[in-house]
Amino acid sequence: MTIIYRIIAMGLIAGFISGIADFIFSVISIFGIFLPIVLTFDLQMLAIYTIITASLWGIVWVLLYAFFYDHIPGKGVSRGLFFGLIIWIIAPTSNWIISAACGYYLWAIQTAIVTFFTIGIVYGLILGYFFKN
């Protein structure tokens, strides 16, 4: 039972760090490249939302990672990066499609770039580091 708690704690930590990276990339750097950012709410609510959402999804992704651990190619950090890229392809696909279908093509590109760095790289590196044997 302690292994489950350890895995969930890893997911929360990785999700928390990924959420912070998501907030930083979303507000400060990436959104300013394509379009000026227009926030309808304050930055604190955006930070809380991105960090909590990423932390909760972090638990889901780490449980899947632990379940499919033996079937993911690579070792250590490279295994985590591979899994992070798989998550990057699966997780935000609906957001990309909805943004593109509604005519917000640039938002779809920005979402793809932000999620690549936050989910694919940051989260994958953290998972690979935590699970390295």
XYZ file of N, CA and C in Angstrom:
399
model
N 0.809 -1.195 0.000
C 0.000 0.000 0.000
C 0.858 1.266 0.000
N 2.037 1.188 0.600
C 2.895 2.374 0.632
C 3.420 2.716 -0.752
N 3.512 1.726 -1.633
C 3.964 2.004 -3.000
C 2.935 2.865 -3.724
N 1.664 2.601 -3.516
C 0.618 3.412 -4.132
C 0.706 4.854 -3.644
N 0.917 5.043 -2.357
C 1.043 6.402 -1.817
C 2.272 7.105 -2.376
N 3.351 6.362 -2.539
C 4.575 6.931 -3.112
C 4.345 7.353 -4.559
N 3.652 6.517 -5.322
C 3.364 6.832 -6.723
C 2.456 8.054 -6.815
N 1.438 8.118 -5.966
C 0.537 9.273 -5.975
C 1.284 10.544 -5.570
N 2.169 10.444 -4.598
C 2.970 11.602 -4.193
C 3.868 12.061 -5.339
N 4.447 11.116 -6.076
C 5.264 11.477 -7.238
C 4.429 12.194 -8.286
N 3.227 11.715 -8.504
C 2.339 12.369 -9.464
C 1.969 13.771 -9.047
N 1.710 13.961 -7.770
C 1.396 15.307 -7.277
C 2.581 16.252 -7.421
N 3.754 15.767 -7.090
C 4.952 16.611 -7.196
C 5.240 16.950 -8.652
N 5.209 15.931 -9.512
C 5.470 16.169 -10.933
C 4.397 17.063 -11.541
N 3.146 16.851 -11.168
C 2.072 17.697 -11.666
C 2.183 19.127 -11.168
N 2.574 19.300 -9.913
C 2.748 20.636 -9.349
C 3.837 21.405 -10.100
N 4.972 20.757 -10.320
C 6.067 21.411 -11.039
C 5.667 21.677 -12.490
N 4.974 20.723 -13.100
C 4.493 20.916 -14.461
C 3.478 22.053 -14.535
N 2.634 22.178 -13.518
C 1.669 23.279 -13.475
C 2.335 24.639 -13.359
N 3.393 24.706 -12.562
C 4.147 25.958 -12.465
C 4.784 26.302 -13.807
N 5.360 25.300 -14.454
C 5.945 25.532 -15.781
C 4.873 25.943 -16.784
N 3.703 25.330 -16.716
C 2.596 25.679 -17.602
C 2.182 27.131 -17.390
N 2.078 27.551 -16.158
C 1.714 28.932 -15.866
C 2.756 29.900 -16.408
N 4.017 29.589 -16.172
C 5.090 30.482 -16.630
C 5.118 30.577 -18.145
N 5.091 29.428 -18.824
C 5.119 29.447 -20.289
C 3.872 30.099 -20.867
N 2.724 29.831 -20.278
C 1.477 30.362 -20.821
C 1.399 31.873 -20.731
N 1.751 32.433 -19.613
C 1.545 33.859 -19.408
C 2.722 34.702 -19.879
N 3.910 34.321 -19.496
C 5.041 35.212 -19.699
C 5.623 35.140 -21.107
N 5.888 33.941 -21.595
C 6.653 33.895 -22.832
C 5.862 33.487 -24.061
N 5.223 32.359 -24.046
C 4.670 31.803 -25.271
C 3.502 32.612 -25.808
N 2.559 33.031 -24.966
C 1.394 33.741 -25.468
C 1.751 35.092 -26.058
N 2.832 35.679 -25.636
C 3.243 36.954 -26.190
C 3.849 36.852 -27.571
N 4.222 35.643 -27.982
C 4.833 35.474 -29.290
C 3.817 35.652 -30.405
N 2.659 35.000 -30.293
C 1.694 34.993 -31.380
C 0.653 36.100 -31.269
N 0.043 36.195 -30.124
C -1.017 37.172 -29.904
C -0.804 37.862 -28.572
N -1.209 39.110 -28.448
C -1.145 39.712 -27.116
C -2.132 38.998 -26.203
N -1.714 38.738 -24.994
C -2.572 38.003 -24.065
C -3.626 38.930 -23.485
N -4.846 38.463 -23.484
C -5.953 39.209 -22.902
C -6.529 38.325 -21.806
N -6.305 38.711 -20.571
C -6.800 37.935 -19.446
C -8.111 38.516 -18.949
N -9.107 37.653 -18.840
C -10.390 38.108 -18.316
C -10.476 37.897 -16.807
N -9.457 37.322 -16.238
C -9.395 37.125 -14.796
C -7.966 37.377 -14.362
N -7.758 37.416 -13.062
C -6.439 37.788 -12.575
C -5.450 36.629 -12.662
N -4.189 36.950 -12.552
C -3.124 35.958 -12.687
C -3.120 34.950 -11.546
N -3.573 35.353 -10.366
C -3.610 34.409 -9.256
C -4.577 33.267 -9.529
N -5.737 33.569 -10.075
C -6.703 32.520 -10.397
C -6.167 31.622 -11.505
N -5.479 32.212 -12.478
C -4.882 31.409 -13.538
C -3.807 30.484 -12.978
N -2.989 30.990 -12.070
C -1.952 30.164 -11.447
C -2.564 29.033 -10.632
N -3.572 29.351 -9.839
C -4.230 28.321 -9.032
C -4.852 27.257 -9.924
N -5.533 27.689 -10.964
C -6.186 26.745 -11.876
C -5.170 25.839 -12.560
N -4.107 26.407 -13.123
C -3.145 25.577 -13.858
C -2.403 24.629 -12.929
N -2.049 25.076 -11.746
C -1.302 24.212 -10.826
C -2.180 23.089 -10.276
N -3.414 23.407 -9.893
C -4.306 22.361 -9.376
C -4.670 21.366 -10.468
N -4.981 21.856 -11.654
C -5.322 20.958 -12.752
C -4.151 20.049 -13.104
N -2.971 20.615 -13.214
C -1.794 19.805 -13.542
C -1.482 18.806 -12.437
N -1.697 19.183 -11.182
C -1.448 18.263 -10.077
C -2.417 17.085 -10.107
N -3.679 17.360 -10.379
C -4.660 16.277 -10.451
C -4.396 15.357 -11.643
N -4.090 15.946 -12.790
C -3.743 15.118 -13.946
C -2.434 14.390 -13.717
N -1.559 14.963 -12.916
C -0.302 14.299 -12.597
C -0.521 12.964 -11.917
N -1.522 12.890 -11.062
C -1.836 11.614 -10.407
C -2.300 10.595 -11.433
N -3.161 11.004 -12.345
C -3.668 10.090 -13.371
C -2.528 9.594 -14.259
N -1.680 10.524 -14.710
C -0.601 10.142 -15.618
C 0.427 9.257 -14.938
N 0.737 9.501 -13.665
C 1.731 8.676 -12.988
C 1.179 7.277 -12.720
N -0.111 7.146 -12.478
C -0.696 5.810 -12.334
C -0.609 5.030 -13.647
N -0.867 5.705 -14.761
C -0.701 5.050 -16.070
C 0.759 4.708 -16.350
N 1.648 5.605 -15.951
C 3.077 5.367 -16.132
C 3.525 4.147 -15.335
N 3.070 4.046 -14.107
C 3.428 2.898 -13.270
C 2.835 1.611 -13.830
N 1.625 1.687 -14.379
C 0.976 0.506 -14.930
C 1.692 0.005 -16.187
N 2.079 0.923 -17.069
C 2.729 0.547 -18.332
C 4.251 0.641 -18.276
N 4.813 0.744 -17.093
C 6.244 0.983 -16.925
C 7.113 -0.033 -17.678
N 6.783 -1.305 -17.593
C 7.590 -2.341 -18.234
C 7.485 -2.326 -19.751
N 6.456 -1.702 -20.278
C 6.235 -1.694 -21.725
C 6.738 -0.427 -22.411
N 7.233 0.524 -21.647
C 7.743 1.778 -22.211
C 9.223 1.589 -22.512
N 9.648 1.885 -23.751
C 11.062 1.689 -24.089
C 11.960 2.719 -23.406
N 13.218 2.367 -23.262
C 14.211 3.252 -22.673
C 14.464 2.908 -21.220
N 15.350 3.691 -20.617
C 15.674 3.509 -19.208
C 15.770 4.875 -18.548
N 15.312 4.948 -17.315
C 15.448 6.160 -16.522
C 14.754 7.360 -17.124
N 15.517 8.422 -17.313
C 14.965 9.689 -17.779
C 14.459 9.586 -19.215
N 15.129 8.800 -20.055
C 14.662 8.656 -21.440
C 13.304 7.962 -21.490
N 13.052 7.042 -20.577
C 11.741 6.389 -20.488
C 10.673 7.406 -20.094
N 10.997 8.279 -19.151
C 10.061 9.325 -18.747
C 9.785 10.309 -19.871
N 10.820 10.675 -20.626
C 10.626 11.576 -21.763
C 9.759 10.938 -22.835
N 9.966 9.660 -23.090
C 9.147 8.956 -24.075
C 7.683 8.965 -23.639
N 7.433 8.665 -22.371
C 6.071 8.689 -21.863
C 5.499 10.109 -21.896
N 6.314 11.108 -21.585
C 5.865 12.493 -21.654
C 5.443 12.885 -23.065
N 6.159 12.411 -24.062
C 5.780 12.704 -25.448
C 4.492 11.990 -25.830
N 4.282 10.783 -25.304
C 3.020 10.089 -25.549
C 1.868 10.879 -24.932
N 2.054 11.340 -23.707
C 1.020 12.154 -23.055
C 0.793 13.432 -23.848
N 1.868 14.042 -24.345
C 1.739 15.290 -25.102
C 0.886 15.088 -26.347
N 0.979 13.943 -26.966
C 0.166 13.674 -28.156
C -1.289 13.401 -27.773
N -1.506 12.705 -26.667
C -2.861 12.286 -26.302
C -3.641 13.381 -25.578
N -3.055 13.974 -24.563
C -3.809 14.844 -23.641
C -4.405 16.095 -24.281
N -3.632 16.947 -24.930
C -4.219 18.209 -25.397
C -4.808 18.154 -26.800
N -4.921 16.967 -27.382
C -5.415 16.871 -28.753
C -6.813 17.467 -28.887
N -7.684 17.241 -27.916
C -9.037 17.794 -28.015
C -9.007 19.321 -27.977
N -8.126 19.895 -27.174
C -8.014 21.361 -27.151
C -7.528 21.905 -28.482
N -6.577 21.207 -29.100
C -6.078 21.656 -30.404
C -7.185 21.603 -31.446
N -7.935 20.515 -31.458
C -8.991 20.355 -32.461
C -10.090 21.389 -32.256
N -10.506 21.595 -31.011
C -11.554 22.577 -30.731
C -11.087 23.979 -31.103
N -9.854 24.324 -30.760
C -9.335 25.654 -31.102
C -9.274 25.848 -32.608
N -8.793 24.849 -33.324
C -8.701 24.960 -34.783
C -10.087 24.998 -35.422
N -11.031 24.208 -34.916
C -12.378 24.179 -35.479
C -13.111 25.499 -35.274
N -12.815 26.174 -34.188
C -13.458 27.458 -33.907
C -12.753 28.629 -34.587
N -11.697 28.357 -35.321
C -10.986 29.406 -36.040
C -9.836 30.023 -35.272
N -9.507 29.481 -34.120
C -8.409 30.005 -33.322
C -7.144 29.193 -33.589
N -6.658 29.296 -34.812
C -5.515 28.479 -35.210
C -4.263 28.816 -34.414
N -4.052 30.091 -34.165
C -2.861 30.489 -33.416
C -2.924 29.999 -31.975
N -4.121 29.942 -31.395
C -4.247 29.407 -30.042
C -3.931 27.919 -30.031
N -4.294 27.214 -31.106
C -3.977 25.784 -31.192
C -2.465 25.586 -31.249
N -1.774 26.437 -31.982
C -0.316 26.336 -32.070
C 0.318 26.643 -30.719
N -0.165 27.685 -30.072
C 0.373 28.043 -28.758
C 0.133 26.937 -27.732
N -1.044 26.358 -27.747
C -1.339 25.271 -26.822
C -0.424 24.088 -27.075
N -0.170 23.795 -28.343
C 0.729 22.682 -28.672
C 2.141 22.950 -28.155
N 2.611 24.170 -28.312
C 3.970 24.502 -27.863
C 4.059 24.470 -26.339
N 3.084 25.078 -25.675
C 3.100 25.117 -24.211
C 3.017 23.717 -23.639
N 2.103 22.901 -24.138
C 1.965 21.543 -23.604
C 3.157 20.671 -23.951
N 3.829 20.952 -25.049
C 5.038 20.183 -25.363
C 6.088 20.383 -24.284
N 6.301 21.620 -23.882
C 7.312 21.886 -22.864
C 6.863 21.460 -21.467
N 5.603 21.722 -21.120
C 5.163 21.434 -19.757
C 4.863 19.968 -19.527
N 4.183 19.331 -20.467
C 3.840 17.916 -20.295
C 4.924 17.034 -20.872
N 5.287 17.297 -22.105
C 6.244 16.418 -22.771
C 7.629 16.437 -22.165
N 8.139 17.595 -21.850
C 9.508 17.698 -21.365
C 9.564 17.719 -19.830
N 8.935 18.704 -19.203
C 9.058 18.860 -17.751
C 8.489 17.658 -17.013
N 7.253 17.294 -17.317
C 6.626 16.186 -16.614
C 7.339 14.868 -16.917
N 7.714 14.661 -18.169
C 8.438 13.439 -18.530
C 9.783 13.329 -17.838
N 10.521 14.428 -17.746
C 11.809 14.411 -17.050
C 11.648 14.092 -15.569
N 10.642 14.693 -14.956
C 10.435 14.455 -13.533
C 10.029 13.011 -13.283
N 9.130 12.467 -14.090
C 8.737 11.065 -13.934
C 9.924 10.133 -14.143
N 10.694 10.383 -15.175
C 11.858 9.554 -15.430
C 12.869 9.608 -14.302
N 13.049 10.768 -13.728
C 13.979 10.910 -12.623
C 13.479 10.192 -11.374
N 12.195 10.328 -11.062
C 11.621 9.681 -9.887
C 11.639 8.152 -9.999
N 11.395 7.643 -11.195
C 11.247 6.214 -11.371
C 12.539 5.524 -11.787
N 13.619 6.251 -11.938
C 14.848 5.605 -12.381
C 15.310 4.571 -11.361
N 15.776 3.469 -11.856
C 16.224 2.381 -10.959
C 17.699 2.155 -11.091
